[in-house]
Every structure is written in structure tokens, then in C-alpha cells.
XYZ file of C-alpha atoms in Angstrom:
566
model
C 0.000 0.000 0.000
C 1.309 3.304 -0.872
C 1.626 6.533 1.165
C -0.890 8.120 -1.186
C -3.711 5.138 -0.707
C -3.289 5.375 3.289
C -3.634 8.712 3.309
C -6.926 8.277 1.264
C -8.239 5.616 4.117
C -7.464 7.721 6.882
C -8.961 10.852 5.489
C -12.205 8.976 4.709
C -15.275 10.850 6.648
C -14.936 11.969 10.339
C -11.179 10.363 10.143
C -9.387 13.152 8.631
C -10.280 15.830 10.964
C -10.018 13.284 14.051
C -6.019 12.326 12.359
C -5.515 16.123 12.023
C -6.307 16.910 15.842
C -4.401 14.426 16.887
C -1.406 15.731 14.976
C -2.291 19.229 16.780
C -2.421 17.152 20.152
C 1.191 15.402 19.599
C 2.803 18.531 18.860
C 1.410 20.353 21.969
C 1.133 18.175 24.861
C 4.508 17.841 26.204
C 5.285 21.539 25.836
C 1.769 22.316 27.577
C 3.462 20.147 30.715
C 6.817 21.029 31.092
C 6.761 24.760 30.048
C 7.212 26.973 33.143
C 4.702 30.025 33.548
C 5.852 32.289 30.785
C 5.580 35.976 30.731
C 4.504 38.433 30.115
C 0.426 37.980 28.594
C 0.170 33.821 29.465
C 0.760 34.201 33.447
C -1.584 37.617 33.326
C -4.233 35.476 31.441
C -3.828 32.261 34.480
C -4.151 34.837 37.556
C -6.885 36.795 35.815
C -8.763 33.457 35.846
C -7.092 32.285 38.993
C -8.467 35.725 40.905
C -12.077 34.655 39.226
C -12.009 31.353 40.303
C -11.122 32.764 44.176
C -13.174 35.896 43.943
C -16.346 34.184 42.100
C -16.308 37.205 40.179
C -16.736 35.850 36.551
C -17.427 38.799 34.947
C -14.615 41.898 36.032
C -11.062 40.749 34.663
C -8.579 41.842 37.187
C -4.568 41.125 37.922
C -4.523 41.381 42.039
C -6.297 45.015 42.862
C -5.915 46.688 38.754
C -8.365 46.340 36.355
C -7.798 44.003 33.422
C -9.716 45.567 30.534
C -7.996 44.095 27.370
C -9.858 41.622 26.004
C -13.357 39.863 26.221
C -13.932 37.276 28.746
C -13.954 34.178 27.039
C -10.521 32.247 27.400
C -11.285 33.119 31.181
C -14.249 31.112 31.147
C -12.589 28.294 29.329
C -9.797 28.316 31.762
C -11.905 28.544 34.621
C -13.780 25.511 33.590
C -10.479 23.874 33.276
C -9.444 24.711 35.960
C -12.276 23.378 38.221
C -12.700 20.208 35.690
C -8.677 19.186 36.326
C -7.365 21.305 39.266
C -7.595 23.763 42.055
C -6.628 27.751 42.123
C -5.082 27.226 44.940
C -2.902 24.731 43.187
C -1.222 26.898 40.832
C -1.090 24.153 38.079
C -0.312 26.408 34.838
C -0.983 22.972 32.625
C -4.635 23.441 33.376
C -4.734 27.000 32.366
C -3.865 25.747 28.915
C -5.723 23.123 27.940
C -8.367 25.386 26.245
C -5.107 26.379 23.694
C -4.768 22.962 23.042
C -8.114 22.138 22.366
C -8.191 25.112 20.257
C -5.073 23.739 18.379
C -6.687 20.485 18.098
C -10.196 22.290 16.533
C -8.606 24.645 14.132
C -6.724 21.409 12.807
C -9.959 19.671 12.820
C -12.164 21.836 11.392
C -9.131 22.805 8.482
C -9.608 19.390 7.270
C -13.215 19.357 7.403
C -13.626 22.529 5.385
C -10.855 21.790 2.829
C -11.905 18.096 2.049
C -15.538 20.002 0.904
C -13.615 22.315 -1.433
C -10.896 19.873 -2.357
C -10.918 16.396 -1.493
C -10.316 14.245 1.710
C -6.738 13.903 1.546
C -6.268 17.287 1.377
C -8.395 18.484 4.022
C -6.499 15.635 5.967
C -3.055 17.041 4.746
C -3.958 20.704 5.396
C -5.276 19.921 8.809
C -1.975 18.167 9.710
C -0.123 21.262 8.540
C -1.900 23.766 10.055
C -1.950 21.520 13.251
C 2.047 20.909 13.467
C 3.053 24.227 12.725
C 5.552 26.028 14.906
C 3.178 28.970 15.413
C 0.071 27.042 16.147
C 1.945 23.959 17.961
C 3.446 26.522 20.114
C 0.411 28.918 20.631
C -0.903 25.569 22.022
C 0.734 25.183 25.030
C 0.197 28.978 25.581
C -2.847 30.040 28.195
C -3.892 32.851 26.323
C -6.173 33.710 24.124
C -4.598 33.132 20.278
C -4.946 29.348 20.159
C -8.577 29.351 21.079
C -9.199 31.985 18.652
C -7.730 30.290 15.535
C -9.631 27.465 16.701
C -12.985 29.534 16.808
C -12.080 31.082 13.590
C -11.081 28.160 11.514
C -14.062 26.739 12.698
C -16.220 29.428 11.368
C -13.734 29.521 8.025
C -14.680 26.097 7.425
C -18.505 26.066 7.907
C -18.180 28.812 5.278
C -15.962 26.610 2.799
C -18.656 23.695 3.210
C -21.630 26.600 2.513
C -19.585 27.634 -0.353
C -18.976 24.346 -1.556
C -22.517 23.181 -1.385
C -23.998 26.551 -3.729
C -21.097 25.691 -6.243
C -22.669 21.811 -6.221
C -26.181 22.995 -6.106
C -26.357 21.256 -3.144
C -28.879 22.070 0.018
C -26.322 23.789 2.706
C -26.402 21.477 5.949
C -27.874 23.272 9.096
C -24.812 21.721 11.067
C -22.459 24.114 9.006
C -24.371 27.045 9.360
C -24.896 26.446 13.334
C -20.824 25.455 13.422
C -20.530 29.222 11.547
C -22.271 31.182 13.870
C -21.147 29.552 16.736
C -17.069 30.023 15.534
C -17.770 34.050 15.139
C -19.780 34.189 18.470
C -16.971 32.282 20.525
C -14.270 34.132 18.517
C -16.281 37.346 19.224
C -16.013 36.299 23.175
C -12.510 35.755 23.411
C -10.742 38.122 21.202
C -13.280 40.804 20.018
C -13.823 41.780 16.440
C -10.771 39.254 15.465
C -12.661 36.716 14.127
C -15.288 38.653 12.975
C -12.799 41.047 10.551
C -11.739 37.976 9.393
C -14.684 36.145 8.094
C -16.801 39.176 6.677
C -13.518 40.490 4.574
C -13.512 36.785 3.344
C -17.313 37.489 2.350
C -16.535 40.531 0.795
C -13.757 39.418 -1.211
C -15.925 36.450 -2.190
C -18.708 38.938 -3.745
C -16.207 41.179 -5.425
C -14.404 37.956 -7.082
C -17.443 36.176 -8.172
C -19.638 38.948 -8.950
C -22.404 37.286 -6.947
C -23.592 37.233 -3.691
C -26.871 35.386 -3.032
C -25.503 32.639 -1.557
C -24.639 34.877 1.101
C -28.489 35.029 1.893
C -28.298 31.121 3.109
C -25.976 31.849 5.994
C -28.812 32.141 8.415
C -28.752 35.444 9.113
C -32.061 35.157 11.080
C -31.180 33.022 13.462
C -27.532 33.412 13.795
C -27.813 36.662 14.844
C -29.966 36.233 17.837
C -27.508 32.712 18.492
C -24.425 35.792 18.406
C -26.353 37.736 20.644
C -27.250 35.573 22.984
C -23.580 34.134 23.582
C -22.173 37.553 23.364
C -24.354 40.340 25.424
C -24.929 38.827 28.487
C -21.703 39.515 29.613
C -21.366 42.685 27.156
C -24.512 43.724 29.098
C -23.033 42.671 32.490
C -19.432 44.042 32.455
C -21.006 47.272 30.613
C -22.911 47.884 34.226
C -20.217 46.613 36.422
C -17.755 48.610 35.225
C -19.682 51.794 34.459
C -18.845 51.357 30.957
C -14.809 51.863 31.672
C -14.308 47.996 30.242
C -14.966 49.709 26.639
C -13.078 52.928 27.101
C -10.123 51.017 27.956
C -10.094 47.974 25.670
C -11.017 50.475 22.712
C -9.402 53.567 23.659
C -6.497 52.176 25.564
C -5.505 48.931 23.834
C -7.372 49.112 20.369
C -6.475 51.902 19.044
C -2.920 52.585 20.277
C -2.661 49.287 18.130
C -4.295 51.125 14.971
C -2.024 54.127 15.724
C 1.376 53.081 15.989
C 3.742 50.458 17.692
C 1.901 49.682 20.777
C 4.522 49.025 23.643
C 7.243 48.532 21.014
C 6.034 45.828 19.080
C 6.297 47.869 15.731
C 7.298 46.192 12.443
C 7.713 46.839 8.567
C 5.246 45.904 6.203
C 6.353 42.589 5.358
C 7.078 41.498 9.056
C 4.949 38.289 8.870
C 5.698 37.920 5.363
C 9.357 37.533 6.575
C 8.381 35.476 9.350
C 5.724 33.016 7.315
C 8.897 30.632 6.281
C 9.785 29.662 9.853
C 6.592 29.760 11.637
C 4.838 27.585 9.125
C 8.086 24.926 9.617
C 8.167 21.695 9.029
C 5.829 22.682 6.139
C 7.777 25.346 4.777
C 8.962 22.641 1.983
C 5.521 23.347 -0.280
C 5.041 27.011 0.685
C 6.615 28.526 -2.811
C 4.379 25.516 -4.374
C 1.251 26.191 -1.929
C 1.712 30.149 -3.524
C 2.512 29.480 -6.972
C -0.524 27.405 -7.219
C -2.573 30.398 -5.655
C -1.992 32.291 -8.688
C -2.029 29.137 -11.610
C -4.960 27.889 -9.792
C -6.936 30.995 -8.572
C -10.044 29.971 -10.565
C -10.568 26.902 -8.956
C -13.695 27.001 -6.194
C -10.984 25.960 -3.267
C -8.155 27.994 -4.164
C -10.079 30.959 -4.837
C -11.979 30.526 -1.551
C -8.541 29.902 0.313
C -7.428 33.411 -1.357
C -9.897 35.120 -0.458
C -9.811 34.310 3.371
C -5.575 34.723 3.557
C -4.558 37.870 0.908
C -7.858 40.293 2.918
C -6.755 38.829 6.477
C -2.924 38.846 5.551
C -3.309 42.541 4.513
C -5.108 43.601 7.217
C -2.631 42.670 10.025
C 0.849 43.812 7.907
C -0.847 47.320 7.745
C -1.491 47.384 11.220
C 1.287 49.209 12.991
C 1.664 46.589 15.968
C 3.299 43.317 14.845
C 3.353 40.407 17.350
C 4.502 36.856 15.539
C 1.137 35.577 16.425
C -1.333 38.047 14.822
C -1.513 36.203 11.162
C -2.923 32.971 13.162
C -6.103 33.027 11.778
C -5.022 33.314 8.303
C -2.484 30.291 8.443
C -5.196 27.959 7.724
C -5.820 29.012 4.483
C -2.157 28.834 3.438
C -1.971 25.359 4.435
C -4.705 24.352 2.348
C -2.580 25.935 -0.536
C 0.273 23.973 0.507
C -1.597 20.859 1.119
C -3.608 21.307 -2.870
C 0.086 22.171 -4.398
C 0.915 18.200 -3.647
C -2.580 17.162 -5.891
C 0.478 16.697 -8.925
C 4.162 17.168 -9.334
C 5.257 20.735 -8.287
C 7.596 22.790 -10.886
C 11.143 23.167 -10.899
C 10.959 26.584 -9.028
C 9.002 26.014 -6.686
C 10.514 22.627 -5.619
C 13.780 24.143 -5.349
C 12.915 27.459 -3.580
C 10.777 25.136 -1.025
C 13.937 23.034 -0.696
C 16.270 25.835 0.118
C 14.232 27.517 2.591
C 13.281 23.904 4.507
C 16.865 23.583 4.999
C 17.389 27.247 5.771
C 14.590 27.247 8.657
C 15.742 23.463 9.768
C 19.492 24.813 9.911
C 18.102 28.645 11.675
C 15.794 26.478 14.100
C 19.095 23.586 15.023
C 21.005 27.294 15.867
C 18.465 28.630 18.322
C 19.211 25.233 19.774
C 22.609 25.462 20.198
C 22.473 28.774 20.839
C 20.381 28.139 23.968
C 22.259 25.868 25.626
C 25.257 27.473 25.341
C 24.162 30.969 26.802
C 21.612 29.644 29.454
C 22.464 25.807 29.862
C 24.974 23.227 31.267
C 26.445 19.827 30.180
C 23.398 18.330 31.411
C 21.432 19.650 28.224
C 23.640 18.740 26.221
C 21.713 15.646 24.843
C 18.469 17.879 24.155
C 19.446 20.358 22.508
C 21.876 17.728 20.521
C 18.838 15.915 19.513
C 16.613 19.273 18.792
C 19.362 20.282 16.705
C 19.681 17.016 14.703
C 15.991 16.814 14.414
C 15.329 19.907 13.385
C 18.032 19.774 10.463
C 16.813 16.461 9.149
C 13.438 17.968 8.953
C 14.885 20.468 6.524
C 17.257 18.469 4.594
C 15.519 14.959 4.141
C 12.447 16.719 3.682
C 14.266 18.866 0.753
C 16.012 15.601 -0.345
C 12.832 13.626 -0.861
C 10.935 16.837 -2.116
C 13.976 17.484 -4.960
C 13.353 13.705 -6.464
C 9.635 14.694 -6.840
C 8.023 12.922 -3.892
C 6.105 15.536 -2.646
C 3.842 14.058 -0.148
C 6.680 11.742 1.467
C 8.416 14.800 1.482
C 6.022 16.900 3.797
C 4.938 13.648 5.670
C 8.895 13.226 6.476
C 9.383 16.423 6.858
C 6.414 16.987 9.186
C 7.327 14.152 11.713
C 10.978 15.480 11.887
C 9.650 18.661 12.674
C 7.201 18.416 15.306
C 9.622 15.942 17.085
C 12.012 18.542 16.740
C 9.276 21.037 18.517
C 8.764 19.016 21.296
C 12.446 18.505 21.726
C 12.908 21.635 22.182
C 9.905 23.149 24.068
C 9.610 19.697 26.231
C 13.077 19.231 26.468
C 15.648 21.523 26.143
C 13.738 25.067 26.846
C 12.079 24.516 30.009
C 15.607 23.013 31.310
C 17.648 26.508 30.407
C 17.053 27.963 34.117
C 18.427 31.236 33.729
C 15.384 31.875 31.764
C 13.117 31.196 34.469
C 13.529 33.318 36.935
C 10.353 32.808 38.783
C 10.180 29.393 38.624
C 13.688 29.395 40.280
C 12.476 31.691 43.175
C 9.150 30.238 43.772
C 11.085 26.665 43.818
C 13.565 28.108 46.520
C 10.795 29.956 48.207
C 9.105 26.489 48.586
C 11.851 24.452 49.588
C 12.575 26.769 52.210
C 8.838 26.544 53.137
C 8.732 30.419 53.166
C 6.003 30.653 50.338
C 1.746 30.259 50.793
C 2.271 27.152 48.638
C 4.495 25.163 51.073
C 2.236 26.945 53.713
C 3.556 29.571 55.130
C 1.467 32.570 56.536
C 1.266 36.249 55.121
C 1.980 37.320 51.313
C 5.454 37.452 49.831
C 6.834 40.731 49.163
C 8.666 41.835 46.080
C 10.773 44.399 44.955
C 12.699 45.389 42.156
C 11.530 42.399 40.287
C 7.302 42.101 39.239
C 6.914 39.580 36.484
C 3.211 38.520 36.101
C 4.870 34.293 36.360
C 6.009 35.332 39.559
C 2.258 36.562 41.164
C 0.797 33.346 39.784
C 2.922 30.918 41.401
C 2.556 32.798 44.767
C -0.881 34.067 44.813
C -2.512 36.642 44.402
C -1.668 38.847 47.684
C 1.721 39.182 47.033
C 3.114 42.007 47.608
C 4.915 44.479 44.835
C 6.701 46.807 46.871
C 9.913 49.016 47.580
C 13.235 48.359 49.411
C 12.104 49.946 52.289
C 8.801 47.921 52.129
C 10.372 44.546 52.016
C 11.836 45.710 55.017
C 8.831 46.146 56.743
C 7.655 42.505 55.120
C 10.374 41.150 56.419
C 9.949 43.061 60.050
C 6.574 41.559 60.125
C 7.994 38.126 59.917
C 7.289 37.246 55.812
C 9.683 36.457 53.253
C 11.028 38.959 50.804
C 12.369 39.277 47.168
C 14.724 41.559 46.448
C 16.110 42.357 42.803
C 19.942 43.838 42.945
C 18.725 47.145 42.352
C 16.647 47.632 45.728
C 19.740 46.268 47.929
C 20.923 49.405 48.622
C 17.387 51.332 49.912
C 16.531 47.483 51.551
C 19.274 47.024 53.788
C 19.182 51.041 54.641
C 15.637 50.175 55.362
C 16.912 46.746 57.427
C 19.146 48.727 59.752
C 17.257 51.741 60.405
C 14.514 48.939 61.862
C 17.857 47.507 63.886
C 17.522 43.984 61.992
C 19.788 41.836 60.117
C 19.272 40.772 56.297
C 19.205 37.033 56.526
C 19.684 35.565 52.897
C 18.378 32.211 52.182
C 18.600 31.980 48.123
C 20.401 33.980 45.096
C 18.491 33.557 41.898
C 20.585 35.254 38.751
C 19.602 34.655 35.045
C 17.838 36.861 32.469
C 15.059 37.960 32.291
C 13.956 37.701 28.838
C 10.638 39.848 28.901
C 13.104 43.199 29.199
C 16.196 41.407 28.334
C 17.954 42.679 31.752
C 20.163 40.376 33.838
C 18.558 39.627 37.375
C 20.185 38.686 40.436
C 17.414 38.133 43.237
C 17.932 37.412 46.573
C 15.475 35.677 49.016
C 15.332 36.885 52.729
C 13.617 35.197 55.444
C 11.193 37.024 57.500
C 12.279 38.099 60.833
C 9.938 39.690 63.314
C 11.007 42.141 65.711
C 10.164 40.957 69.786
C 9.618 43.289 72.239
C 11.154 42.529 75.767
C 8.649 42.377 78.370
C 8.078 45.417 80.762
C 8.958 43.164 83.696
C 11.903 42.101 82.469
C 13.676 45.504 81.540
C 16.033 46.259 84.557
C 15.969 49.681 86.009
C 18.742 51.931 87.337
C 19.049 51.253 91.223
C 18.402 54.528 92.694
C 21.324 56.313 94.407
């Protein structure tokens, strides 16, 4: 039996999409474990939820006492029902904040080869499900508790139901009432977690539909009706809720303060070129990055064909949209990366040109050969002869996935190529972010402190009483893993912390106005820890030192001798 043939078998009716999650699910499960709480936005997203879950306040978003009013409320909710389904708050188990990213990994796969196999055929929906599921931006998203996972899950999901509504006028077939219900509910959830998002992305999909076909009565079959009052009923209750709760300062903010500084310019730095994702596209779509000239080229050969031109239309508008907007972050183009894998994944339908196979071939072994350097490059900077052997194997990995997968695609086998080429790779991502990331310490900073905090049983989690107290050093991974009453103070207010008998954090910077602080109260800095590393949020170099608290005792009145009189 050849590749080809079992590909056909397992793509065969709900087995595609169920083979395409579970690609998504091998890719970002071991990350989703051994990943430390990352900063800055995942560990902000966990003790958002984690203050919910404490507070029973499901509807403000808040990081300890300041107002969180960024985004919607849905990934909270998901988390929060994680949460409570696999763990505790009081736990601080960041694996359970994440499993809605995975799941929303595993749907956007899922759904990607249910909509394409409509538009193409089985195998491909089953190969551009796989791709889109074991790419480094969505495998790593995955493991991620915050909200871009969930919302390319959301969004593909709607993105498909409209490929399979497409698919059916072009057939002059009735349109299924399961598509149109799975299209509704995509935008509303999308709508819920990440605003407008999903939204921009389906409707400029529409509209570039109409303009390209000249027609637009399908468009009347989409339920309108109904779906409307289903998007309205998921999305204003808590619209309604947060609207009154907050006096109406939840929109002022998340429009006025996040939105449109976005629109504007750079927004906190993250500024780019046009092009920036463009640039990017080659190594975040890796170990696929082998048919992306091919996946292109056939975009333009191919653009009157129902499923190219439908996969066009949902990545140029989308694509577009986000390298215009002034803020770049790596992970914006998410939604759109479904679409170019089912390009890539209808470029393999018959042999790919000369071009295009060796353009593919360079780049694969460029990204394999950039990807096997990060590797190295880690553990030389941040690790020890321990990780050695991972980032060894990451490195090896990674560079087969590039060069067998150009080898194989060079001699015309195209879909042993990316099937190679895709196991490499996501063996090579979970090397790495199982591996040989989460065992580079001197990028976790937190981690390291909360560890020594609980071995010296100074923290809440190894049950000591009264908040820790920080200063000089505030990462958001740091509050989650020791609750939300600890303290973000000065020198002189670790001081007091530590007068009053709790532990205390200090960052190199504050051990100057600390021990002043220390000696005017008449007590002695005891150190139990130094923590040094980087941290890579700022890109400063830390060194944090743990103090044990030390309470001050009063003699009693009785005991103080007196003066004998003379």
C-alpha cells in the first residue's frame, strides 16, 4: 500500500479531521506540561482566571487590585472551567490553564480538514489539517494560556462552515444546518474571546468572495435570522453585564487604551515593517515550509478553482489587514495560516515545478538549519552539560526535517516529502519546548524563586502565613505561582515585610534602599537563596535574593532592669 492510498483511508469521513487533531495534540502536549509560567500575557491570562475562580467574580477581569480591561472574557471562562474540571486555584497548576489552547489547536486542525476536504478532497483536508496543526506557530500557541490558540480554533471553525456553505452553492447542493450552526457559533466564541478578530476575518472573506465572483446570493443562506440572535445571545450577556459593572470603563479602555494605540502606531514597542509576517511566514509555518513557494505558486495558476479561490480570499484580505497594522506580534496572522496550508496541502494534488521545488527546498533547509542554531544557541548561553543531549537531539531533528524533507521533495516525492518532513519537525518542537527550553534555568527566573521559596517553606504554597513581598523584580509568572496577595513593593517595604515576619524578594537594584531600610529597623538581612539569570521579557540580567522574614520581639516590661536609685 502506498503513502498516497493510506492517506486516502485515513482521510475517509470523520477520520481526517479526528487524524488532524491528533497531529495538533502530539505537537502540543509535552510543551503544555513542562513549560514553566511564561511571561509576560500567558501568566496575566492564568491569575486573571485564577483571581475569578477565588473571587467568584466571573465577569470583572482583574490582575490582584488593577483592572484588566484588554480583552473579552472568554478564554477566562474556558480556563476557569479547566481549571475546576482538572485542578484547584489554589494549586497553581499552569498545565490546566492551557488546555483550552490545546483544544483550540486540536479544533482549528480539525475543522481545516473538514472545510478543505468540501472544497478539495479528503486527503487534502487531511493534509492541510496536519499542517496547520504541526506548525511552529500554532503547535506553540498551544501550550500557551492565552487567548490566540482558542481563537484560531474559533475562527477556523467558522472559516470552514463557510468553505462547506460555499462548496454546497457551487454543487447545487442544500447547505447542511450543522455548518451554518458550526458558523455562527465560531464568530460568536471568537467574538467572546478576542473581540472583532474573528469577525474582521470572516466578513472580509465574504466581501472578497462577492467582489471575485460577482455574486452574492448565496450569502443570503448563511442564516442570518437566526444566527444573529444565536451571536447575541452568547455575546451580550456579559457585554450587558461588564457594561454595568464597570460603568462602561471595560470599553473605554479595551477600545481607547488597547485598540487603538494598536491602529495608531507600535503599541509598547512591538512595531514592524510591512512585510514582518511575510518575513516570518517561512519559519513559523516549519516543518511545512517545503511546499510554501508551491502552496503560492498554485494560488496564482490555480486561482479559478472554487478551493483555491476561496482559500485566497480568506488569507490575501486577512494577511493585509494585520501587515498594515502598525503593531506586529509573531502571532497576529494565526487566523489566516489555515488558508495557506490548504494551498500547501492542494500544491501536492500533482508534481510541483522546478521553481518552486527548489525554492521550497532551500528555505526547509534554511529554517531546519536557523531552528538547530536557536538550539545550540540556547544551551550554550543559558544551559549546562546536562542539556547537552536535548538540545543535541533538537538540533539534529530539526536539520533532518529540513534536509531529508528537501532531499525527498527534490526527487519529486512531494507528499513523502512533507509527511517526512512533518514528523521530523514536530519531534524537533517538542524537543525543544519539552526538552531543552524549560531546562535553560536562567530563563526562568520565577520558577527558580518560587522553587527556593518552597523548599525553604517560606512561600503560601508550602504553607507559610502572610503574602510574599517583592521588589525590584514584578513579572506577572512570579504573582501566579505565589498568589494573588503578594506584595509588589519598595526596598524599604520589604523591610517592613520582612519586620513583620514574611519572606522577601529583592532584585539587585533595591539592595541598597533594603538594607538602609533593614538597619534603620535595627535587623539583620538574613539571605536564604540567590536567583541570577535573564530575564527575557526586558532582556535585563537579574540577580534576586530571598530573605527570610524576621519579626522584631519586644522585651517584656517586667523584664527591663531599672537603674538602682542612688
Amino acid at each position: 500500500m502506498t503513502l498516497e492510498s493510506r492517506l486516502d483511508a485515513w482521510s475517509r469521513g470523520w477520520r481526517g479531521p479526528l487524524f488532524a487533531a491528533l497531529v495538533a495534540l502530539i505537537a502540543g502536549l509535552p510543551g503544555l506540561f513542562a513549560m514553566p509560567p511564561l511571561d509576560r500575557d500567558e501568566s496575566r491570562f492564568a491569575q486573571a482566571t485564577s483571581q475569578m475562580l477565588e473571587t467568584g467574580d466571573y465577569v470583572v477581569i482583574k490582575f490582584q487590585d488593577q483592572p484588566r480591561f484588554k480583552k473579552p472574557v472568554g478564554i477566562h471562562w474556558l480556563q476557569a472551567i479547566s481549571v475546576k474540571a482538572f485542578s484547584d486555584a489554589e494549586d497553581r497548576r499552569i498545565w490546566a490553564y492551557r488546555l483550552p489552547s490545546l483544544l483550540g489547536a486540536m479544533l482549528a486542525a480539525a475543522a481545516l480538514a473538514w472545510g478543505a476536504a468540501a472544497l478539495f478532497d479528503p486527503r487534502t483536508g487531511l493534509l492541510a489539517g496536519a499542517i496547520l496543526g504541526a506548525t511552529f506557530l500554532l503547535s506553540s500557541e498551544a501550550f500557551i494560556a492565552k487567548t490566540d490558540a482558542a481563537l484560531c480554533g474559533s475562527t477556523t471553525l467558522a472559516m470552514a462552515a463557510l468553505a462547506r456553505i460555499y462548496a454546497a452553492h457551487l454543487n447545487g447542493e442544500k447547505v447542511g444546518k450543522w455548518a451554518k450552526l458550526a458558523f455562527w457559533i465560531g464568530l460568536s466564541v471568537a467574538a467572546l474571546i478576542k473581540g472583532p478578530v474573528g469577525l474582521l476575518v470572516a466578513f472580509l472573506a465574504l466581501a472578497a468572495l462577492a467582489i471575485w465572483d460577482r455574486k452574492a446570493g448565496w450569502m443570503k443562506d448563511l442564516g442570518w435570522t437566526w444566527g444573529l440572535i444565536l451571536f447575541a445571545a452568547i455575546t451580550l450577556p456579559w457585554a450587558m453585564m461588564i457594561t454595568v459593572a464597570t460603568d462602561g470603563a471595560f470599553w473605554g479602555t479595551a477600545i481607547g487604551g488597547d485598540l487603538a494605540p494598536k491602529m495608531a502606531g507600535g503599541q509598547e514597542g512591538h512595531s514592524g515593517p510591512f512585510g514582518y509576517h511575510t518575513l516570518l511566514a517561512p519559519l513559523l509555518s516549519f516543518p511545512a515550509t517545503l511546499l510554501l513557494p508551491a502552496g503560492l505558486v498554485l494560488g496564482w495558476t490555480r486561482r479559478k478553482e472554487p478551493g483555491v479561490r476561496f482559500a485566497l480570499c480568506w488569507l490575501i484580505p486577512t494577511w493585509l489587514m494585520f501587515e498594515i497594522l502598525p503593531t506586529k506580534l509573531v502571532h497576529y496572522e494565526l487566523p489566516a495560516y489555515g488558508a495557506l496550508a490548504m494551498l500547501m496541502a492542494a500544491a501536492v494534488r500533482e508534481p510541483l515545478g522546478r521553481w518552486p521545488r527548489w525554492i521550497g527546498a532551500g528555505l526547509a533547509v534554511l529554517m531546519g538549519a536557523l531552528l538547530a542554531a536557536v538550539a545550540v544557541y540556547g544551551q550554550k548561553e543559558f544551559g549546562d552539560r546536562g542539556d547537552l543531549a536535548w538540545a543535541a537531539l533538537a538540533a539534529l531533528l530539526a536539520l533532518a526535517a529540513g534536509i531529508v524533507g528537501a532531499i525527498l521533495l527534490l526527487r519529486r516525492h512531494s507528499v513523502r516529502a512533507l509527511v517526512t518532513a512533518g514528523a521530523l519537525g514536530v519531534a524537533a518542537h517538542i524537543a525543544l519546548t519539552a526538552g531543552l527550553i524549560p531546562r535553560l534555568e536562567p530563563l526562568f527566573l520565577s520558577k527558580d524563586v518560587a522553587d527556593a521559596l518552597d523548599q525553604a517553606r517560606l512561600s503560601p504554597r508550602s504553607g507559610a502565613a502572610g503574602p510574599v513581598a517583592l521588589t525590584g523584580y514584578s513579572e506577572p509568572s512570579l504573582i501566579f505561582q505565589l498568589g494573588t496577595a503578594t506584595q509588589l513593593t519598595t526596598g524599604a517595604g520589604a523591610a517592613d515585610a520582612v519586620s513583620e515576619g514574611r519572606p522577601a524578594v529583592v532584585e539587585g537594584r533595591e539592595e541598597k534602599p533594603f538594607r538602609d531600610a533593614m538597619t534603620a529597623l535595627g535587623l539583620t538581612p538574613r539571605p536564604v537563596a540567590t536567583i541570577q539569570g535573564l530575564n527575557y521579557s526586558d532582556g535585563d540580567k537579574e540577580r534576586l535574593t530571598i530573605y527570610r522574614g524576621e519579626p522584631q520581639i519586644e522585651a517584656p516590661e517586667d523584664a527591663v532592669s531599672e537603674e538602682p536609685a542612688r
